[in-house]
Amino acid sequence: MSEQYEKGLKKLKEVTGGSGEAVVASFREIAPDLSRYIIEFPFGEIYSRPGLDIQKRQLVTVSSLVTQGDTAQALDVHINAALNVGLTPNEIIEAIIHLLPYAGWPKVQNGVNIAAKVFKDRNVAPVWENEK
Amino acid sequence: MSEQYEKGLKKLKEVTGGSGEAVVASFREIAPDLSRYIIEFPFGEIYSRPGLDIQKRQLVTVSSLVTQGDTAQALDVHINAALNVGLTPNEIIEAIIHLLPYAGWPKVQNGVNIAAKVFKDRNVAPVWENEK
Amino acid sequence: MSEQYEKGLKKLKEVTGGSGEAVVASFREIAPDLSRYIIEFPFGEIYSRPGLDIQKRQLVTVSSLVTQGDTAQALDVHINAALNVGLTPNEIIEAIIHLLPYAGWPKVQNGVNIAAKVFKDRNVAPVWENEK
Amino acid sequence: MSEQYEKGLKKLKEVTGGSGEAVVASFREIAPDLSRYIIEFPFGEIYSRPGLDIQKRQLVTVSSLVTQGDTAQALDVHINAALNVGLTPNEIIEAIIHLLPYAGWPKVQNGVNIAAKVFKDRNVAPVWENEK
Amino acid sequence: MSEQYEKGLKKLKEVTGGSGEAVVASFREIAPDLSRYIIEFPFGEIYSRPGLDIQKRQLVTVSSLVTQGDTAQALDVHINAALNVGLTPNEIIEAIIHLLPYAGWPKVQNGVNIAAKVFKDRNVAPVWENEK
Amino acid sequence: MSEQYEKGLKKLKEVTGGSGEAVVASFREIAPDLSRYIIEFPFGEIYSRPGLDIQKRQLVTVSSLVTQGDTAQALDVHINAALNVGLTPNEIIEAIIHLLPYAGWPKVQNGVNIAAKVFKDRNVAPVWENEK
């Protein structure tokens, strides 16, 4: 395997853990080059770049996915990744709610629903003070 | 509760009935402030504004949701709301079909599919003269 | 010309006046069938449909254009059309502002900017009571 | 039926086969004019145009649907259509992968997932040389 | 003015400085409530929330705006804001480039072009080691 | 330079000629890695793939750009590229018009406007039989 592939595989596991690896594997039969491109570019190149810390990177990804819509598979991977890189459930919900004025209420509601599923699978939850 | 929240809760029930309240309740555990923001801004502020009648407001919402895509949960609430504010099933279908040249055939087809589900749940249907 | 084309041309003038005709004319050299399709389908078919009054139709169009973004040429035509079919400047601004929770602040701001240009060209303006 | 309708029905069957006919039929009760518009415009007008061969036309459609997102029903029809007009499974996957830099990885991944389902139903598969 | 408005005005100045205030002022004549809503909700509510630090919030905003497209006015304000809250030109460019696999090359290129204009106006620039 | 970069530079020139090279150069100061990524991935990887002929590839790109909207800089490059790879002005207009039912009238109108500018710069034009 090329150096970029090796670097990407390492970064994929580090950031996305099992959920990202499963998605990559799911394409190996129908489109093996898609599996390779997922590893080589987003992870081998982009996520491996210095210059922006991993938590900030992860929030940039989550924000784009919530904003786009129809990204349920990718958002599942990337909300898991957000937890993996040390963002708390509260911070993740805050980031999605932050999008209310930018992406609108329906997309934010979709994003929070997906976060809820991931949190349930990971047995974590945000902790809120009593809000009035 | 604040005055804006009370106003919003009243407007939420008036416009969306049970379907809107259910969506708001679904977020109370994971993101209580999202529940609050749904009530306070779209309903406490926007839907409570004078200056545009409720049926026109509701069509602006439905049009935006169909155009955006990936808004099935919100469209379910808002097609119900369209019926609640006195738009007929025919008018609702007309409004979605009106989007063919603007949002394209696939989004309109998705929108009509969601309307069909809502109408079935509400036991209503559009009435068409024989079209050739 | 076909019957549908004649019907569409009549409806185009009625709804969009000069601004729509100018857009149609602008395509006659590079893509004459595009000019024909603008007349035949959105206007000859869709806008000519009974079942939804013209002001509601026009708001469905404006909502979709604001939501999509990058629709400055079409929005110019259609905000002019909104005035032509009897919607007031206030109602038009209300409809765009209504989109804040659905399309988000940036798209609404773009839409209001385009409305401002059209109103200036048409020498009309919304009239607001003192807002705090 | 009008001449355009007859032409469209013939083209719908030729290009989309059973999957397109099923979608058209699904709207006949709730929105009969939508069924008619699907037949008359995309197929009676657009797909019937000379000037661009059918395989190129089909790839333009698939590209737009993958790019838009939330087009699963239409993409199912149109990936079937891509096979019907003689594009190979490999060419279809290549076209979707081609969108990685334009529509982004999540939308391409969604598109490949839908292609996988269609290929499975059609008992076809792309054939890849060993890729490293 | 309401408490939320005061809080929002303070936050607007703190985060966006002059560019945000200019945008708010530009709507006062045509849509005074839009000016008020910009201050009250995105800034009075969302940006004033604890739970996510200001630099992370700002990157969530920038990511959404680049992803959406057609947000030049808002991106100008928010890239200025990114500088105001202490993100470096390098971090801002890194965040936009991070979107290559998510929003695609054209949107990222648009975003970098807008950043270039803002940096020029602010007399700042990213500093790159020699890249091969 | 890496092998992928060399391959990409060659393909960039071959497909996009001067317009693509100018865009790449425009980013060298503000984001040199963006220039590199444009060369390495879309051109070094994707456009260099066998399995789909260059004219089909180019139409997939144009379709995605027209569908997305707000892609004027990229569409300028890629309509030029469409001519460079042997598509005729007629075929290019046909491909954009083909998007009427998928991307909607406003986006197609924007796309045709951009094509018109490119054709004027290149001193070419589509040739239409008399259309009624």
XYZ file of N, CA, C and O in Angstrom, chain A:
528
model
N 0.830 -1.213 0.000
C 0.000 0.000 0.000
C 0.864 1.264 0.000
O 1.947 1.276 0.553
N 0.377 2.313 -0.574
C 1.134 3.560 -0.622
C 1.229 4.186 0.771
O 0.458 3.863 1.676
N 2.162 5.110 0.894
C 2.397 5.788 2.175
C 1.156 6.564 2.603
O 0.792 6.609 3.774
N 0.497 7.210 1.603
C -0.687 8.003 1.898
C -1.835 7.107 2.386
O -2.592 7.476 3.279
N -1.929 5.910 1.812
C -2.964 4.965 2.220
C -2.740 4.518 3.668
O -3.672 4.474 4.467
N -1.471 4.193 3.972
C -1.144 3.755 5.334
C -1.457 4.851 6.353
O -2.012 4.589 7.419
N -1.080 6.074 5.992
C -1.331 7.221 6.874
C -2.832 7.393 7.064
O -3.311 7.638 8.179
N -3.571 7.248 5.976
C -5.017 7.429 6.031
C -5.721 6.360 6.839
O -6.661 6.646 7.585
N -5.280 5.129 6.683
C -5.882 4.026 7.439
C -5.706 4.246 8.939
O -6.634 4.041 9.734
N -4.499 4.665 9.308
C -4.185 4.937 10.716
C -5.088 6.060 11.240
O -5.676 5.968 12.325
N -5.222 7.138 10.443
C -6.033 8.277 10.861
C -7.520 7.906 10.907
O -8.259 8.333 11.791
N -7.968 7.095 9.954
C -9.365 6.645 9.920
C -9.727 5.935 11.223
O -10.769 6.201 11.827
N -8.841 5.010 11.652
C -9.103 4.257 12.869
C -9.068 5.169 14.089
O -9.904 5.068 14.980
N -8.093 6.049 14.090
C -7.901 6.961 15.229
C -9.119 7.879 15.413
O -9.576 8.123 16.519
N -9.633 8.395 14.311
C -10.713 9.387 14.398
C -12.088 8.729 14.427
O -12.930 9.066 15.242
N -12.329 7.767 13.535
C -13.689 7.234 13.393
C -13.889 5.877 14.036
O -15.027 5.429 14.155
N -12.797 5.215 14.411
C -12.935 3.911 15.036
C -13.696 2.950 14.151
O -13.600 2.988 12.924
N -14.497 2.123 14.773
C -15.167 1.062 14.045
C -16.185 1.525 13.020
O -16.334 0.911 11.963
N -16.873 2.644 13.309
C -17.946 3.043 12.391
C -17.401 3.457 11.025
O -17.992 3.152 9.986
N -16.254 4.117 11.014
C -15.660 4.522 9.731
C -15.122 3.330 8.963
O -15.275 3.244 7.739
N -14.484 2.426 9.686
C -13.943 1.229 9.022
C -15.059 0.413 8.388
O -14.892 -0.151 7.299
N -16.207 0.328 9.065
C -17.337 -0.430 8.525
C -17.831 0.183 7.221
O -18.153 -0.527 6.259
N -17.901 1.522 7.183
C -18.359 2.182 5.961
C -17.378 1.923 4.817
O -17.775 1.586 3.706
N -16.090 2.036 5.096
C -15.082 1.779 4.056
C -15.214 0.357 3.526
O -15.182 0.126 2.317
N -15.375 -0.595 4.451
C -15.484 -1.990 4.049
C -16.723 -2.234 3.181
O -16.693 -3.068 2.269
N -17.789 -1.471 3.443
C -19.053 -1.703 2.736
C -18.961 -1.410 1.243
O -19.819 -1.832 0.472
N -17.924 -0.660 0.844
C -17.799 -0.309 -0.570
C -16.790 -1.178 -1.317
O -16.645 -1.054 -2.536
N -16.098 -2.050 -0.591
C -14.965 -2.776 -1.205
C -15.387 -3.631 -2.379
O -14.624 -3.798 -3.328
N -16.593 -4.169 -2.338
C -17.024 -5.035 -3.434
C -17.541 -4.218 -4.624
O -17.146 -4.442 -5.757
N -18.396 -3.253 -4.362
C -19.017 -2.530 -5.459
C -18.105 -1.466 -6.046
O -18.153 -1.198 -7.243
N -17.258 -0.885 -5.236
C -16.421 0.219 -5.728
C -15.142 0.297 -4.897
O -15.005 1.188 -4.055
N -14.207 -0.641 -5.126
C -12.997 -0.685 -4.292
C -12.213 0.625 -4.303
O -11.607 0.988 -3.290
N -12.244 1.333 -5.406
C -11.521 2.606 -5.419
C -12.183 3.645 -4.534
O -11.511 4.558 -4.035
N -13.478 3.536 -4.316
C -14.132 4.462 -3.387
C -13.612 4.218 -1.974
O -13.297 5.177 -1.256
N -13.479 2.943 -1.598
C -12.889 2.635 -0.292
C -11.494 3.249 -0.180
O -11.138 3.855 0.835
N -10.722 3.093 -1.248
C -9.359 3.641 -1.243
C -9.374 5.158 -1.138
O -8.615 5.753 -0.364
N -10.272 5.814 -1.884
C -10.327 7.275 -1.870
C -10.769 7.830 -0.521
O -10.337 8.898 -0.109
N -11.667 7.104 0.167
C -12.078 7.557 1.505
C -10.859 7.580 2.428
O -10.638 8.517 3.194
N -10.048 6.508 2.324
C -8.879 6.413 3.201
C -7.814 7.427 2.794
O -7.224 8.106 3.645
N -7.560 7.529 1.486
C -6.431 8.343 1.023
C -6.649 9.844 1.154
O -5.736 10.562 1.567
N -7.845 10.342 0.778
C -7.956 11.798 0.767
C -8.507 12.428 2.029
O -7.800 13.173 2.696
N -9.765 12.154 2.437
C -10.225 12.794 3.665
C -9.321 12.471 4.861
O -9.050 13.337 5.676
N -8.848 11.221 4.958
C -8.056 10.868 6.136
C -6.556 10.944 5.903
O -5.817 11.463 6.717
N -6.092 10.425 4.761
C -4.655 10.452 4.484
C -4.144 11.853 4.239
O -3.015 12.198 4.594
N -4.953 12.694 3.663
C -4.544 14.075 3.398
C -5.144 15.050 4.410
O -4.444 15.624 5.225
N -6.443 15.210 4.370
C -7.089 16.317 5.081
C -7.008 16.184 6.597
O -6.545 17.098 7.295
N -7.452 15.063 7.129
C -7.430 14.904 8.580
C -6.015 14.816 9.139
O -5.806 14.990 10.331
N -5.056 14.500 8.256
C -3.663 14.379 8.690
C -2.925 15.712 8.667
O -1.764 15.789 9.050
N -3.591 16.755 8.184
C -2.946 18.062 8.110
C -2.756 18.660 9.496
O -3.660 18.615 10.333
N -1.610 19.281 9.723
C -1.470 20.081 10.937
C -2.177 21.415 10.690
O -2.735 21.623 9.630
N -2.162 22.288 11.627
C -2.658 23.644 11.376
C -4.046 23.906 11.920
O -4.476 25.059 11.992
N -4.772 22.852 12.269
C -6.089 23.018 12.892
C -6.281 21.800 13.790
O -6.155 20.666 13.323
N -6.572 22.035 15.066
C -6.638 20.877 15.965
C -7.813 19.979 15.653
O -8.785 20.384 15.016
N -7.703 18.745 16.112
C -8.635 17.703 15.684
C -10.077 17.988 16.102
O -11.021 17.673 15.380
N -10.271 18.607 17.253
C -11.646 18.894 17.669
C -12.278 19.951 16.768
O -13.459 19.855 16.402
N -11.493 20.948 16.394
C -12.012 21.970 15.478
C -12.320 21.341 14.116
O -13.358 21.611 13.523
N -11.404 20.484 13.640
C -11.643 19.807 12.366
C -12.966 19.042 12.415
O -13.764 19.067 11.485
N -13.143 18.317 13.504
C -14.322 17.463 13.590
C -15.607 18.284 13.589
O -16.618 17.865 13.021
N -15.576 19.448 14.204
C -16.767 20.304 14.207
C -17.033 20.906 12.834
O -18.192 21.110 12.462
N -15.970 21.169 12.080
C -16.157 21.652 10.707
C -16.873 20.577 9.879
O -17.803 20.875 9.116
N -16.484 19.316 10.060
C -17.127 18.208 9.348
C -18.595 18.083 9.751
O -19.483 18.016 8.900
N -18.855 18.026 11.056
C -20.222 17.853 11.526
C -21.113 18.994 11.033
O -22.244 18.774 10.588
N -20.611 20.217 11.092
C -21.387 21.368 10.639
C -21.773 21.236 9.159
O -22.907 21.509 8.771
N -20.818 20.816 8.348
C -21.097 20.678 6.915
C -22.128 19.584 6.657
O -23.035 19.741 5.830
N -22.014 18.468 7.373
C -22.943 17.354 7.163
C -24.363 17.715 7.587
O -25.329 17.387 6.895
N -24.508 18.390 8.726
C -25.836 18.808 9.167
C -26.422 19.801 8.166
O -27.595 19.728 7.809
N -25.597 20.718 7.704
C -26.053 21.746 6.766
C -26.497 21.141 5.436
O -27.482 21.579 4.844
N -25.766 20.138 4.950
C -26.102 19.546 3.653
C -27.432 18.800 3.681
O -28.181 18.813 2.722
N -27.671 18.080 4.734
C -28.841 17.208 4.762
C -28.577 15.918 3.998
O -27.631 15.826 3.220
N -29.415 14.919 4.232
C -29.291 13.608 3.591
C -27.889 13.017 3.766
O -27.302 12.501 2.812
N -27.366 13.120 4.967
C -26.012 12.640 5.251
C -26.017 11.717 6.466
O -25.079 11.705 7.253
N -27.082 10.929 6.610
C -27.257 10.153 7.837
C -26.109 9.170 8.078
O -25.612 9.062 9.207
N -25.685 8.487 7.016
C -24.601 7.507 7.204
C -23.307 8.206 7.632
O -22.642 7.795 8.581
N -22.968 9.279 6.957
C -21.742 10.015 7.279
C -21.835 10.683 8.655
O -20.852 10.730 9.400
N -23.006 11.207 8.994
C -23.159 11.867 10.301
C -23.046 10.864 11.440
O -22.522 11.197 12.504
N -23.529 9.650 11.217
C -23.373 8.619 12.237
C -21.880 8.405 12.513
O -21.430 8.411 13.658
N -21.112 8.246 11.440
C -19.666 8.064 11.590
C -19.035 9.258 12.286
O -18.213 9.123 13.188
N -19.433 10.447 11.868
C -18.744 11.647 12.341
C -19.192 12.152 13.703
O -18.436 12.891 14.354
N -20.379 11.766 14.150
C -20.730 12.105 15.523
C -20.018 11.133 16.459
O -19.519 11.514 17.521
N -19.903 9.882 16.018
C -19.049 8.949 16.759
C -17.625 9.501 16.843
O -17.004 9.482 17.892
N -17.132 9.989 15.717
C -15.776 10.540 15.685
C -15.636 11.740 16.616
O -14.603 11.930 17.254
N -16.676 12.569 16.666
C -16.637 13.733 17.558
C -16.425 13.284 19.004
O -15.631 13.873 19.745
N -17.116 12.213 19.397
C -16.901 11.668 20.748
C -15.484 11.112 20.865
O -14.801 11.328 21.876
N -15.023 10.420 19.823
C -13.700 9.804 19.864
C -12.587 10.823 20.054
O -11.580 10.529 20.689
N -12.757 12.010 19.489
C -11.678 13.011 19.589
C -11.806 13.881 20.831
O -11.081 14.856 20.993
N -12.743 13.524 21.695
C -12.792 14.184 22.999
C -13.838 15.267 23.149
O -13.900 15.931 24.185
N -14.668 15.492 22.115
C -15.784 16.433 22.287
C -16.830 15.752 23.163
O -17.044 14.535 23.066
N -17.451 16.512 24.029
C -18.455 15.936 24.917
C -19.817 15.916 24.210
O -20.040 16.659 23.254
N -20.725 15.069 24.679
C -22.084 15.115 24.129
C -22.677 16.527 24.177
O -23.332 16.962 23.223
N -22.419 17.247 25.264
C -22.922 18.625 25.332
C -22.349 19.496 24.215
O -23.078 20.262 23.573
N -21.051 19.393 23.985
C -20.434 20.224 22.952
C -20.990 19.879 21.569
O -21.181 20.754 20.722
N -21.249 18.593 21.347
C -21.773 18.162 20.048
C -23.182 18.731 19.836
O -23.501 19.258 18.772
N -24.026 18.633 20.865
C -25.369 19.202 20.745
C -25.287 20.721 20.579
O -26.022 21.308 19.775
N -24.399 21.367 21.324
C -24.229 22.820 21.184
C -23.849 23.196 19.755
O -24.349 24.186 19.206
N -22.970 22.410 19.155
C -22.525 22.720 17.794
C -23.679 22.579 16.800
O -23.806 23.391 15.872
N -24.514 21.581 16.993
C -25.636 21.391 16.067
C -26.682 22.485 16.284
O -27.184 23.080 15.333
N -26.975 22.788 17.547
C -27.933 23.869 17.834
C -27.416 25.203 17.298
O -28.196 26.050 16.863
N -26.089 25.369 17.334
C -25.493 26.620 16.812
C -25.921 26.871 15.376
O -25.957 28.009 14.908
N -26.277 25.801 14.653
C -26.649 25.928 13.242
C -28.085 26.394 13.009
O -28.478 26.595 11.858
N -28.865 26.568 14.072
C -30.261 26.990 13.877
C -30.384 28.215 12.965
O -31.172 28.176 12.019
N -29.654 29.287 13.196
C -29.820 30.439 12.309
C -29.127 30.289 10.949
O -29.354 31.097 10.056
N -28.294 29.275 10.794
C -27.547 29.172 9.538
C -28.115 28.102 8.620
O -28.322 28.337 7.437
N -28.414 26.922 9.159
C -28.957 25.830 8.354
C -30.474 25.685 8.527
O -31.116 24.955 7.779
N -31.030 26.339 9.516
C -32.474 26.277 9.731
C -32.902 25.169 10.681
O -32.165 24.204 10.909
N -34.105 25.297 11.187
C -34.611 24.373 12.189
C -34.741 22.919 11.698
O -34.385 22.006 12.419
N -35.258 22.670 10.480
C -35.429 21.263 10.093
C -34.103 20.499 10.029
O -34.033 19.354 10.495
N -33.060 21.090 9.502
C -31.787 20.375 9.400
C -31.164 20.150 10.776
O -30.570 19.100 11.041
N -31.297 21.138 11.636
C -30.792 20.980 12.999
C -31.560 19.876 13.710
O -30.958 19.051 14.417
N -32.869 19.843 13.550
C -33.676 18.787 14.179
C -33.236 17.410 13.667
O -33.067 16.477 14.459
N -33.003 17.293 12.361
C -32.490 16.028 11.824
C -31.147 15.671 12.463
O -30.895 14.525 12.819
N -30.272 16.653 12.582
C -28.936 16.423 13.154
C -29.007 15.954 14.596
O -28.284 15.033 14.994
N -29.872 16.598 15.387
C -30.007 16.205 16.798
C -30.585 14.793 16.898
O -30.170 14.004 17.760
N -31.516 14.445 16.003
C -32.058 13.082 16.014
C -30.964 12.048 15.767
O -30.939 10.987 16.391
N -30.067 12.335 14.843
C -28.986 11.398 14.552
C -28.023 11.328 15.742
O -27.565 10.240 16.126
N -27.715 12.473 16.335
C -26.855 12.492 17.531
C -27.469 11.652 18.642
O -26.770 10.904 19.332
N -28.787 11.760 18.806
C -29.470 10.987 19.849
C -29.242 9.482 19.662
O -28.998 8.761 20.630
N -29.327 9.036 18.399
C -29.114 7.597 18.136
C -27.685 7.185 18.481
O -27.460 6.148 19.107
N -26.732 8.015 18.048
C -25.328 7.693 18.320
C -25.065 7.665 19.826
O -24.418 6.745 20.328
N -25.577 8.649 20.541
C -25.345 8.705 21.979
C -25.929 7.463 22.656
O -25.335 6.901 23.571
N -27.089 7.054 22.198
C -27.740 5.881 22.781
C -26.863 4.638 22.560
O -26.617 3.869 23.487
N -26.356 4.499 21.322
C -25.477 3.362 21.028
C -24.200 3.395 21.862
O -23.665 2.344 22.212
N -23.717 4.590 22.126
C -22.461 4.763 22.880
C -22.701 4.862 24.384
O -21.764 5.039 25.153
N -23.966 4.821 24.762
C -24.336 4.899 26.182
C -23.802 6.174 26.858
O -23.302 6.137 27.985
N -23.918 7.285 26.128
C -23.545 8.577 26.709
C -24.730 9.513 26.539
O -25.659 9.227 25.786
N -24.679 10.623 27.248
C -25.765 11.596 27.128
C -25.279 12.976 27.544
O -24.388 13.086 28.390
N -25.849 14.023 26.945
C -25.515 15.358 27.417
C -26.111 15.562 28.807
O -27.072 14.887 29.183
N -25.526 16.455 29.570
C -26.033 16.767 30.906
C -26.439 18.225 30.917
O -25.603 19.111 30.723
N -27.708 18.482 31.128
C -28.216 19.855 31.102
C -28.625 20.299 32.490
O -29.278 19.595 33.216
N -28.247 21.539 32.802
C -28.804 22.168 34.002
C -30.269 22.415 33.712
O -30.700 22.444 32.584
N -31.017 22.666 34.759
C -32.426 22.942 34.505
C -32.606 24.179 33.634
O -32.209 25.278 34.007
N -33.174 23.983 32.473
C -33.431 25.116 31.593
C -34.893 25.545 31.778
O -35.767 24.715 31.889
N -35.079 26.814 31.797
C -36.472 27.261 31.883
C -37.044 27.441 30.481
O -36.328 27.755 29.540
